[in-house]
Tab-separated table of C-alpha atoms and ligand atoms in Angstrom:
chain	number	residue	atom	x	y	z
A	78	UNK	CA	69.148	102.716	170.037
A	79	UNK	CA	66.304	102.924	172.506
A	80	UNK	CA	66.846	101.739	176.039
A	81	UNK	CA	63.846	103.276	177.783
A	82	UNK	CA	62.864	100.186	179.773
A	83	UNK	CA	66.311	98.596	180.143
A	84	UNK	CA	68.946	99.287	182.751
A	85	UNK	CA	71.747	100.887	180.736
A	86	UNK	CA	74.969	98.894	180.568
A	87	UNK	CA	78.258	100.704	181.228
A	88	UNK	CA	79.996	102.348	178.301
A	89	UNK	CA	83.277	100.466	178.453
A	90	UNK	CA	83.577	97.973	175.660
A	91	UNK	CA	85.722	99.176	172.790
A	92	UNK	CA	84.789	96.157	170.701
A	93	UNK	CA	81.049	96.726	170.987
A	94	UNK	CA	80.715	100.446	171.614
A	95	UNK	CA	83.691	102.027	169.863
A	96	UNK	CA	86.986	101.281	168.080
A	97	UNK	CA	90.102	99.579	169.356
A	98	UNK	CA	92.494	102.076	170.928
A	99	UNK	CA	95.084	103.470	168.545
A	100	UNK	CA	98.808	103.708	169.439
A	101	UNK	CA	99.527	106.967	171.264
A	102	UNK	CA	101.093	109.534	168.947
A	103	UNK	CA	99.357	112.622	170.278
A	104	UNK	CA	99.369	113.972	173.836
A	105	UNK	CA	96.846	116.477	175.122
A	106	UNK	CA	96.961	118.689	178.177
A	107	UNK	CA	93.687	120.069	179.537
A	108	UNK	CA	91.248	117.190	179.226
A	109	UNK	CA	87.799	118.762	179.478
A	110	UNK	CA	84.583	119.082	177.518
A	111	UNK	CA	85.887	121.496	174.889
A	112	UNK	CA	88.864	119.318	173.926
A	113	UNK	CA	86.584	116.283	173.626
A	114	UNK	CA	84.085	118.189	171.462
A	115	UNK	CA	86.806	119.686	169.296
A	116	UNK	CA	90.351	118.346	168.803
A	117	UNK	CA	89.516	114.758	169.863
A	118	UNK	CA	86.488	114.845	167.557
A	119	UNK	CA	88.607	116.009	164.590
A	120	UNK	CA	91.063	113.160	165.205
A	121	UNK	CA	88.117	110.750	165.438
A	122	UNK	CA	86.970	111.873	161.992
A	123	UNK	CA	90.328	111.524	160.215
A	124	UNK	CA	90.883	108.728	157.694
A	125	UNK	CA	94.137	107.844	159.537
A	126	UNK	CA	92.555	107.846	162.997
A	127	UNK	CA	93.718	104.285	163.723
A	128	UNK	CA	97.317	105.549	163.738
A	129	UNK	CA	96.749	108.532	166.022
A	130	UNK	CA	95.698	107.614	169.546
A	131	UNK	CA	95.659	110.380	172.160
A	132	UNK	CA	96.973	110.270	175.731
A	133	UNK	CA	95.095	113.047	177.547
A	134	UNK	CA	95.952	114.696	180.855
A	135	UNK	CA	93.487	116.744	182.866
A	136	UNK	CA	94.295	120.285	183.964
A	137	UNK	CA	93.366	120.155	187.625
A	138	UNK	CA	90.539	117.621	187.836
A	139	UNK	CA	91.373	114.177	189.232
A	140	UNK	CA	87.888	112.791	188.865
A	141	UNK	CA	87.501	113.152	185.119
A	142	UNK	CA	90.677	111.152	184.407
A	143	UNK	CA	89.504	108.394	186.756
A	144	UNK	CA	85.977	108.399	185.344
A	145	UNK	CA	87.169	108.167	181.761
A	146	UNK	CA	89.736	105.489	182.599
A	147	UNK	CA	86.850	103.527	184.158
A	148	UNK	CA	85.100	103.523	180.778
A	149	UNK	CA	88.218	102.718	178.741
A	150	UNK	CA	88.544	106.392	177.683
A	151	UNK	CA	85.375	106.202	175.597
A	152	UNK	CA	82.754	108.925	175.800
A	153	UNK	CA	79.567	109.967	174.089
A	154	UNK	CA	79.488	113.228	172.170
A	155	UNK	CA	75.994	114.695	172.008
A	156	UNK	CA	75.603	117.151	169.134
A	157	UNK	CA	72.668	119.334	170.056
A	158	UNK	CA	70.838	121.341	167.404
A	159	UNK	CA	67.726	123.414	168.124
A	160	UNK	CA	65.590	120.424	167.142
A	161	UNK	CA	67.465	117.211	167.988
A	162	UNK	CA	70.342	115.409	169.687
A	163	UNK	CA	72.773	113.160	167.828
A	164	UNK	CA	74.865	110.667	169.756
A	165	UNK	CA	78.295	109.400	168.811
A	166	UNK	CA	80.849	107.371	170.772
A	167	UNK	CA	84.332	108.865	170.357
A	168	UNK	CA	87.258	106.426	170.599
A	169	UNK	CA	90.215	108.695	169.837
A	170	UNK	CA	91.421	108.844	173.449
A	171	UNK	CA	93.657	105.864	174.131
A	172	UNK	CA	94.534	106.765	177.749
A	173	UNK	CA	93.542	109.389	180.328
A	174	UNK	CA	95.635	110.626	183.248
A	175	UNK	CA	95.417	113.041	186.121
A	176	UNK	CA	97.236	116.291	185.423
A	177	UNK	CA	99.240	115.750	188.601
A	178	UNK	CA	100.888	112.696	187.012
A	179	UNK	CA	103.867	114.673	185.740
A	180	UNK	CA	106.010	111.537	185.553
A	181	UNK	CA	103.771	109.952	182.918
A	182	UNK	CA	103.437	113.279	181.118
A	183	UNK	CA	107.218	113.512	180.875
A	184	UNK	CA	107.517	109.890	179.776
A	185	UNK	CA	104.907	110.341	177.054
A	186	UNK	CA	106.618	113.434	175.704
A	187	UNK	CA	109.965	111.632	175.786
A	188	UNK	CA	108.608	108.926	173.487
A	189	UNK	CA	109.638	109.114	169.817
A	190	UNK	CA	106.184	107.716	168.948
A	191	UNK	CA	104.617	110.970	170.133
A	192	UNK	CA	104.592	113.666	167.457
A	193	UNK	CA	102.150	116.241	168.747
A	194	UNK	CA	100.998	117.971	171.885
A	195	UNK	CA	97.682	119.826	171.834
A	196	UNK	CA	96.718	122.081	174.722
A	197	UNK	CA	93.529	123.575	176.147
A	198	UNK	CA	94.704	125.267	179.312
A	199	UNK	CA	92.501	128.419	179.244
A	200	UNK	CA	93.770	131.924	178.589
A	201	UNK	CA	95.111	132.108	182.138
A	202	UNK	CA	97.212	128.947	181.671
A	203	UNK	CA	99.842	130.735	179.582
A	204	UNK	CA	100.954	132.750	182.586
A	205	UNK	CA	104.058	131.459	184.319
A	206	UNK	CA	102.857	132.257	187.797
A	207	UNK	CA	99.240	131.213	187.231
A	208	UNK	CA	98.931	128.572	189.967
A	209	UNK	CA	100.622	128.007	193.294
A	210	UNK	CA	102.062	124.734	192.002
A	211	UNK	CA	104.205	124.315	188.915
A	212	UNK	CA	102.585	126.321	186.099
A	213	UNK	CA	101.793	124.739	182.734
A	214	UNK	CA	104.857	126.357	181.118
A	215	UNK	CA	107.032	124.854	183.915
A	216	UNK	CA	105.588	121.403	183.277
A	217	UNK	CA	106.039	121.753	179.526
A	218	UNK	CA	109.659	122.780	179.805
A	219	UNK	CA	110.392	119.817	182.097
A	220	UNK	CA	108.731	117.442	179.618
A	221	UNK	CA	110.566	118.964	176.647
A	222	UNK	CA	113.856	118.556	178.528
A	223	UNK	CA	113.010	114.863	178.916
A	224	UNK	CA	112.309	114.608	175.180
A	225	UNK	CA	115.628	116.192	174.354
A	226	UNK	CA	117.455	113.867	176.770
A	227	UNK	CA	115.763	110.872	175.117
A	228	UNK	CA	116.676	112.176	171.659
A	229	UNK	CA	113.072	111.574	170.632
A	230	UNK	CA	113.110	114.070	167.759
A	231	UNK	CA	110.970	117.021	166.737
A	232	UNK	CA	107.482	117.667	168.080
A	233	UNK	CA	104.692	120.140	167.346
A	234	UNK	CA	102.852	122.074	170.057
A	235	UNK	CA	99.314	123.100	169.153
A	236	UNK	CA	97.730	125.461	171.701
A	237	UNK	CA	93.940	125.659	171.336
A	238	UNK	CA	92.906	128.579	173.548
A	239	UNK	CA	91.297	131.873	172.582
A	240	UNK	CA	94.394	134.074	172.378
A	241	UNK	CA	95.626	135.811	169.237
A	242	UNK	CA	98.842	134.204	168.036
A	243	UNK	CA	98.509	131.477	170.679
A	244	UNK	CA	101.412	129.482	169.176
A	245	UNK	CA	103.688	132.526	169.337
A	246	UNK	CA	102.573	133.324	172.903
A	247	UNK	CA	103.423	129.803	174.015
A	248	UNK	CA	106.733	129.809	172.113
A	249	UNK	CA	107.804	133.009	173.874
A	250	UNK	CA	106.983	131.872	177.393
A	251	UNK	CA	108.655	128.479	176.829
A	252	UNK	CA	111.776	130.034	175.290
A	253	UNK	CA	112.122	132.454	178.192
A	254	UNK	CA	111.713	129.783	180.824
A	255	UNK	CA	113.998	127.260	179.093
A	256	UNK	CA	116.637	129.970	178.613
A	257	UNK	CA	116.682	130.622	182.355
A	258	UNK	CA	117.135	126.925	183.118
A	259	UNK	CA	119.540	125.843	180.396
A	260	UNK	CA	120.467	127.801	177.243
A	261	UNK	CA	121.280	124.533	175.415
A	262	UNK	CA	117.692	123.386	176.065
A	263	UNK	CA	116.399	126.685	174.669
A	264	UNK	CA	118.493	126.096	171.513
A	265	UNK	CA	117.119	122.564	171.143
A	266	UNK	CA	113.557	123.868	171.522
A	267	UNK	CA	114.152	126.451	168.852
A	268	UNK	CA	115.393	123.795	166.423
A	269	UNK	CA	113.078	120.912	167.263
A	270	UNK	CA	109.773	122.275	168.518
A	271	UNK	CA	107.250	123.786	166.162
A	272	UNK	CA	104.549	126.062	167.615
A	273	UNK	CA	101.333	126.268	165.622
A	274	UNK	CA	98.808	129.127	165.833
A	275	UNK	CA	95.159	128.115	165.881
A	276	UNK	CA	91.644	129.466	165.929
A	277	UNK	CA	89.289	127.029	167.631
A	278	UNK	CA	85.534	127.243	167.810
A	279	UNK	CA	82.780	125.042	169.147
A	280	UNK	CA	80.398	126.175	171.869
A	281	UNK	CA	80.563	123.529	174.578
A	282	UNK	CA	78.797	124.344	177.835
A	283	UNK	CA	79.719	122.686	181.100
A	284	UNK	CA	77.806	119.417	181.488
A	285	UNK	CA	74.332	119.621	182.992
A	286	UNK	CA	73.919	116.519	185.237
A	287	UNK	CA	70.439	115.994	183.727
A	288	UNK	CA	72.182	115.004	180.488
A	289	UNK	CA	73.601	111.841	182.086
A	290	UNK	CA	70.114	110.315	182.282
A	291	UNK	CA	69.263	111.572	178.827
A	292	UNK	CA	72.322	109.895	177.287
A	293	UNK	CA	71.595	106.639	179.134
A	294	UNK	CA	67.982	106.626	177.968
A	295	UNK	CA	68.871	107.407	174.359
A	296	UNK	CA	71.887	105.110	173.922
A	297	UNK	CA	71.304	102.331	176.451
A	298	UNK	CA	74.821	103.014	177.812
A	299	UNK	CA	75.645	104.564	181.169
A	300	UNK	CA	78.285	107.147	180.271
A	301	UNK	CA	79.526	109.100	183.298
A	302	UNK	CA	81.379	111.685	181.202
A	303	UNK	CA	79.441	112.601	178.059
A	304	UNK	CA	79.955	115.951	176.333
A	305	UNK	CA	77.192	118.109	174.885
A	306	UNK	CA	78.134	120.480	172.083
A	307	UNK	CA	76.648	122.471	169.204
A	308	UNK	CA	76.658	121.294	165.565
A	309	UNK	CA	79.004	124.100	164.381
A	310	UNK	CA	82.744	123.529	164.557
A	311	UNK	CA	85.775	125.355	163.169
A	312	UNK	CA	89.524	124.838	163.378
A	313	UNK	CA	92.004	127.042	161.522
A	314	UNK	CA	95.745	126.346	161.872
A	315	UNK	CA	98.950	128.028	160.759
A	316	UNK	CA	102.392	126.438	161.113
A	317	UNK	CA	104.421	123.353	160.334
A	318	UNK	CA	104.248	119.807	161.656
A	319	UNK	CA	107.799	118.451	161.231
A	320	UNK	CA	106.877	115.115	162.810
A	321	UNK	CA	103.527	114.685	161.046
A	322	UNK	CA	99.902	115.034	162.118
A	323	UNK	CA	96.535	113.357	161.643
A	324	UNK	CA	94.760	114.297	158.404
A	325	UNK	CA	92.663	116.874	160.246
A	326	UNK	CA	92.037	118.690	156.966
A	327	UNK	CA	89.946	115.689	155.890
A	328	UNK	CA	87.792	116.260	158.954
A	329	UNK	CA	87.172	119.925	158.104
A	330	UNK	CA	90.161	121.736	159.649
A	331	UNK	CA	91.574	124.543	157.550
A	332	UNK	CA	95.316	125.237	157.126
A	333	UNK	CA	96.310	128.773	156.213
A	334	UNK	CA	99.274	131.142	156.061
A	335	UNK	CA	97.216	134.093	157.167
A	336	UNK	CA	95.364	133.430	160.387
A	337	UNK	CA	94.787	136.977	161.734
A	338	UNK	CA	91.486	137.658	159.950
A	339	UNK	CA	90.061	134.398	161.349
A	340	UNK	CA	91.374	135.164	164.828
A	341	UNK	CA	89.885	138.628	164.904
A	342	UNK	CA	86.562	137.524	163.485
A	343	UNK	CA	86.214	134.824	166.115
A	344	UNK	CA	87.656	136.696	169.106
A	345	UNK	CA	85.849	139.970	168.515
A	346	UNK	CA	82.488	138.831	167.175
A	347	UNK	CA	81.928	135.545	169.006
A	348	UNK	CA	83.994	135.849	172.164
A	349	UNK	CA	83.552	139.622	172.541
A	350	UNK	CA	79.806	139.141	172.027
A	351	UNK	CA	79.826	136.412	174.657
A	352	UNK	CA	81.578	138.642	177.191
A	353	UNK	CA	79.103	141.453	176.511
A	354	UNK	CA	76.199	139.119	177.259
A	355	UNK	CA	77.990	137.551	180.231
A	356	UNK	CA	78.418	140.887	182.036
A	357	UNK	CA	75.759	143.272	180.723
A	358	UNK	CA	73.205	140.519	179.993
A	359	UNK	CA	73.498	138.891	183.407
A	360	UNK	CA	72.804	142.281	185.010
A	361	UNK	CA	69.428	142.148	183.267
A	362	UNK	CA	68.707	138.878	185.046
A	363	UNK	CA	69.603	136.458	182.259
A	364	UNK	CA	71.412	133.201	182.972
A	365	UNK	CA	72.190	131.757	179.568
A	366	UNK	CA	73.354	133.101	176.225
A	367	UNK	CA	70.101	132.030	174.556
A	368	UNK	CA	68.013	133.856	177.191
A	369	UNK	CA	70.074	137.009	176.753
A	370	UNK	CA	69.787	137.125	172.951
A	371	UNK	CA	66.035	136.659	173.223
A	372	UNK	CA	66.002	140.077	174.952
A	373	UNK	CA	65.672	142.949	172.437
A	374	UNK	CA	67.834	145.234	174.557
A	375	UNK	CA	70.731	142.766	174.681
A	376	UNK	CA	70.311	142.091	170.990
A	377	UNK	CA	70.620	145.820	170.296
A	378	UNK	CA	73.832	145.969	172.351
A	379	UNK	CA	75.212	142.980	170.477
A	380	UNK	CA	74.418	144.589	167.163
A	381	UNK	CA	76.115	147.816	168.220
A	382	UNK	CA	79.264	145.932	169.305
A	383	UNK	CA	79.368	143.854	166.129
A	384	UNK	CA	78.998	146.975	164.009
A	385	UNK	CA	82.059	148.518	165.686
A	386	UNK	CA	84.148	145.357	165.534
A	387	UNK	CA	83.217	144.609	161.924
A	388	UNK	CA	84.622	147.988	160.825
A	389	UNK	CA	88.115	146.718	161.759
A	390	UNK	CA	87.926	143.256	160.217
A	391	UNK	CA	89.831	142.629	157.027
A	392	UNK	CA	87.188	140.421	155.499
A	393	UNK	CA	84.597	140.950	152.766
A	394	UNK	CA	81.340	142.491	154.037
A	395	UNK	CA	79.266	139.554	152.836
A	396	UNK	CA	81.443	137.124	154.790
A	397	UNK	CA	81.034	139.194	157.950
A	398	UNK	CA	77.271	139.413	157.433
A	399	UNK	CA	77.048	135.626	157.000
A	400	UNK	CA	79.178	135.042	160.076
A	401	UNK	CA	77.005	137.387	162.159
A	402	UNK	CA	73.809	135.715	160.980
A	403	UNK	CA	75.227	132.275	161.812
A	404	UNK	CA	76.345	133.533	165.230
A	405	UNK	CA	72.855	134.743	166.034
A	406	UNK	CA	71.507	131.274	165.254
A	407	UNK	CA	74.233	129.661	167.360
A	408	UNK	CA	73.690	132.002	170.322
A	409	UNK	CA	69.924	131.517	170.002
A	410	UNK	CA	70.106	127.693	170.184
A	411	UNK	CA	67.943	127.440	173.299
A	412	UNK	CA	68.718	123.740	173.786
A	413	UNK	CA	72.374	124.652	174.503
A	414	UNK	CA	72.219	125.955	178.082
A	415	UNK	CA	75.442	127.982	177.961
A	416	UNK	CA	75.684	129.692	181.348
A	417	UNK	CA	76.710	133.361	181.359
A	418	UNK	CA	78.496	132.722	184.671
A	419	UNK	CA	80.845	130.290	182.897
A	420	UNK	CA	81.725	132.898	180.264
A	421	UNK	CA	82.132	135.688	182.861
A	422	UNK	CA	85.101	133.866	184.430
A	423	UNK	CA	88.662	135.133	183.834
A	424	UNK	CA	87.675	138.502	182.349
A	425	UNK	CA	91.157	139.854	183.121
A	426	UNK	CA	92.572	137.423	180.556
A	427	UNK	CA	89.736	137.760	178.058
A	428	UNK	CA	88.828	141.452	177.683
A	429	UNK	CA	92.326	142.571	176.628
A	430	UNK	CA	92.117	140.331	173.545
A	431	UNK	CA	88.386	140.327	172.816
A	432	UNK	CA	87.384	143.947	173.291
A	433	UNK	CA	90.252	146.367	173.944
A	434	UNK	CA	91.798	146.232	170.421
A	435	UNK	CA	88.499	147.314	168.851
A	436	UNK	CA	87.938	150.098	171.388
A	437	UNK	CA	91.433	151.465	170.741
A	438	UNK	CA	90.923	151.283	166.974
A	439	UNK	CA	87.565	153.086	167.260
A	440	UNK	CA	89.041	155.808	169.465
A	441	UNK	CA	91.908	156.280	166.990
A	442	UNK	CA	89.220	157.160	164.447
A	443	UNK	CA	87.636	159.589	166.915
A	444	UNK	CA	84.581	157.415	167.500
A	445	UNK	CA	83.122	156.733	170.938
A	446	UNK	CA	83.017	152.882	170.824
A	447	UNK	CA	79.964	152.657	173.067
A	448	UNK	CA	79.423	149.004	172.080
A	449	UNK	CA	82.864	147.945	173.308
A	450	UNK	CA	82.828	150.212	176.342
A	451	UNK	CA	79.561	148.610	177.438
A	452	UNK	CA	81.430	145.300	177.850
A	453	UNK	CA	83.993	147.039	180.063
A	454	UNK	CA	81.233	148.804	181.997
A	455	UNK	CA	79.494	145.452	182.575
A	456	UNK	CA	82.786	143.959	183.747
A	457	UNK	CA	83.279	146.879	186.123
A	458	UNK	CA	79.839	146.264	187.686
A	459	UNK	CA	80.629	142.548	187.902
A	460	UNK	CA	83.917	143.228	189.709
A	461	UNK	CA	82.021	145.545	192.069
A	462	UNK	CA	79.847	142.589	193.050
A	463	UNK	CA	76.815	142.799	190.745
A	464	UNK	CA	75.507	139.843	188.720
A	465	UNK	CA	77.237	136.466	188.601
A	466	UNK	CA	80.023	135.466	191.049
A	467	UNK	CA	83.621	136.480	190.298
A	468	UNK	CA	86.126	133.833	189.242
A	469	UNK	CA	89.410	135.261	187.999
A	470	UNK	CA	93.128	134.693	188.717
A	471	UNK	CA	93.450	138.484	189.272
A	472	UNK	CA	90.268	138.778	191.384
A	473	UNK	CA	91.960	140.033	194.569
A	474	UNK	CA	93.809	142.844	192.808
A	475	UNK	CA	90.873	143.854	190.605
A	476	UNK	CA	88.153	143.907	193.255
A	477	UNK	CA	90.423	146.151	195.319
A	478	UNK	CA	91.008	148.411	192.312
A	479	UNK	CA	87.289	149.019	191.692
A	480	UNK	CA	86.285	150.021	195.218
A	481	UNK	CA	84.978	153.525	195.933
A	482	UNK	CA	83.201	156.093	193.749
A	483	UNK	CA	82.177	154.735	190.337
A	484	UNK	CA	84.024	157.328	188.219
A	485	UNK	CA	87.411	156.783	189.832
A	486	UNK	CA	86.885	153.009	189.829
A	487	UNK	CA	86.163	153.184	186.086
A	488	UNK	CA	89.281	155.217	185.463
A	489	UNK	CA	91.520	152.816	187.436
A	490	UNK	CA	90.092	149.743	185.743
A	491	UNK	CA	90.502	151.330	182.311
A	492	UNK	CA	94.090	152.241	183.107
A	493	UNK	CA	94.693	148.645	184.203
A	494	UNK	CA	93.419	147.477	180.806
A	495	UNK	CA	95.434	150.030	178.872
A	496	UNK	CA	96.972	153.328	180.038
A	497	UNK	CA	95.621	155.072	176.918
A	498	UNK	CA	92.063	154.202	177.965
A	499	UNK	CA	92.580	155.448	181.519
A	500	UNK	CA	93.866	158.776	180.174
A	501	UNK	CA	90.978	159.223	177.757
A	502	UNK	CA	88.348	161.441	179.438
A	503	UNK	CA	85.626	160.484	176.940
A	504	UNK	CA	86.210	156.800	177.579
A	505	UNK	CA	86.191	157.220	181.360
A	506	UNK	CA	82.964	159.216	181.376
A	507	UNK	CA	81.273	156.864	178.896
A	508	UNK	CA	82.140	153.795	180.978
A	509	UNK	CA	81.002	155.554	184.149
A	510	UNK	CA	77.637	156.445	182.615
A	511	UNK	CA	77.130	153.031	181.082
A	512	UNK	CA	77.994	151.304	184.365
A	513	UNK	CA	75.617	153.571	186.287
A	514	UNK	CA	72.876	152.673	183.817
A	515	UNK	CA	73.603	148.943	184.017
A	516	UNK	CA	73.653	148.777	187.776
A	517	UNK	CA	70.293	150.485	188.318
B	687	LIG	C1	83.453	131.656	175.691
B	687	LIG	C2	84.190	130.599	174.889
B	687	LIG	O1	83.772	131.016	177.945
B	687	LIG	C3	84.035	131.860	177.079
B	687	LIG	O2	84.722	132.837	177.323
B	687	LIG	O3	83.417	132.850	174.984
B	687	LIG	O4	84.499	129.481	175.634
B	687	LIG	C4	83.404	130.189	173.630
B	687	LIG	O5	82.242	129.476	173.966
B	687	LIG	C5	84.247	129.351	172.705
B	687	LIG	O6	85.401	130.063	172.350
B	687	LIG	C6	83.439	128.959	171.464
B	687	LIG	O7	84.263	128.413	170.519
């Protein structure tokens, strides 16, 4: 399609631009770019997609639900390789709602037609006290109570955030909360709700407004909510789906009984590498992942970190080498403008799962773990005000903790991450030196 000289028409006609909407059997919480590039895209590519429509609720944003509703829940997915853009209209969303619409959320979950709930609520979303309003776990428990009252049958919850054992984490917080409210509800949840663990991967930067015009020019359709993503995508799942699921395996998802090696590979190499670049790389003046990996110094740091992390992965060496090589290509895709500031957010929720396990494992072997400690040193500088702005649910507590002389700040922050790190003199002095070097 080429619409260079035409005024683009709105993207809103299912008949002409996409598919008819499918009956809602899946609900999603956390409607954003990543969900639309990942889970919604997998559903779109299933042979049984016409049976699995999605009702999606935003996390906090009101505007995105309204914008998507205004275009009949259709959107354009732009798959951006280093050399070209590919455009695809995704029709798998059947309805979009504001996250504040708890009544509809409850009603959807109380429907026997609905078999699945996927979630992208960020690492911080699994905390009960995360927001001033009702937290996500509170809202989930209320909706599950409605499902039980309606006798709507079993359901599967599929969390899709970067936490190891994310299904188990969610199951624990829900069980605890439900048990406090009503033990009979907790029993019903145990019998009727399946929690699936997942590893999700697709680099999806926040939308650059310049892409709106690009999509309009290329497709002839004015889409107010397109998503730009990379060509690579991975989804690994472990768990059961008592009420069924779309044939995601036909769209490339992998089902396994042993998810830990995939989790560690992704969290340590990709996400840990991202956090290293976000903190240490931004201190060298870089703004995007691609800019940072074009810098030999950052590349050396990345290599050092990957070397340490790889020593603790239970995967064949050749597989790790291939994964690292592919990651370098993905990080180096200069047409994906993935902002380091976006990745730097919520470090308090990210570093404990991306970096700390490797540092502890390296120290247990008597090694210094400079690669991993550099991430923590970069985070320390960031919390002390250097580099990109701080955005973190624990910001107030952490910025207070890192005031004063660098060495004692390093020791307090390390203790906050893990008491064993705070008590380890080698770790404290290494982080202090690395942070001093990064901030000059
Ligand atoms: C990133 C992830 O923002 C971050 O912390 O590391 O969002 C990363 O881009 C995705 O996990 C890629 O799948």
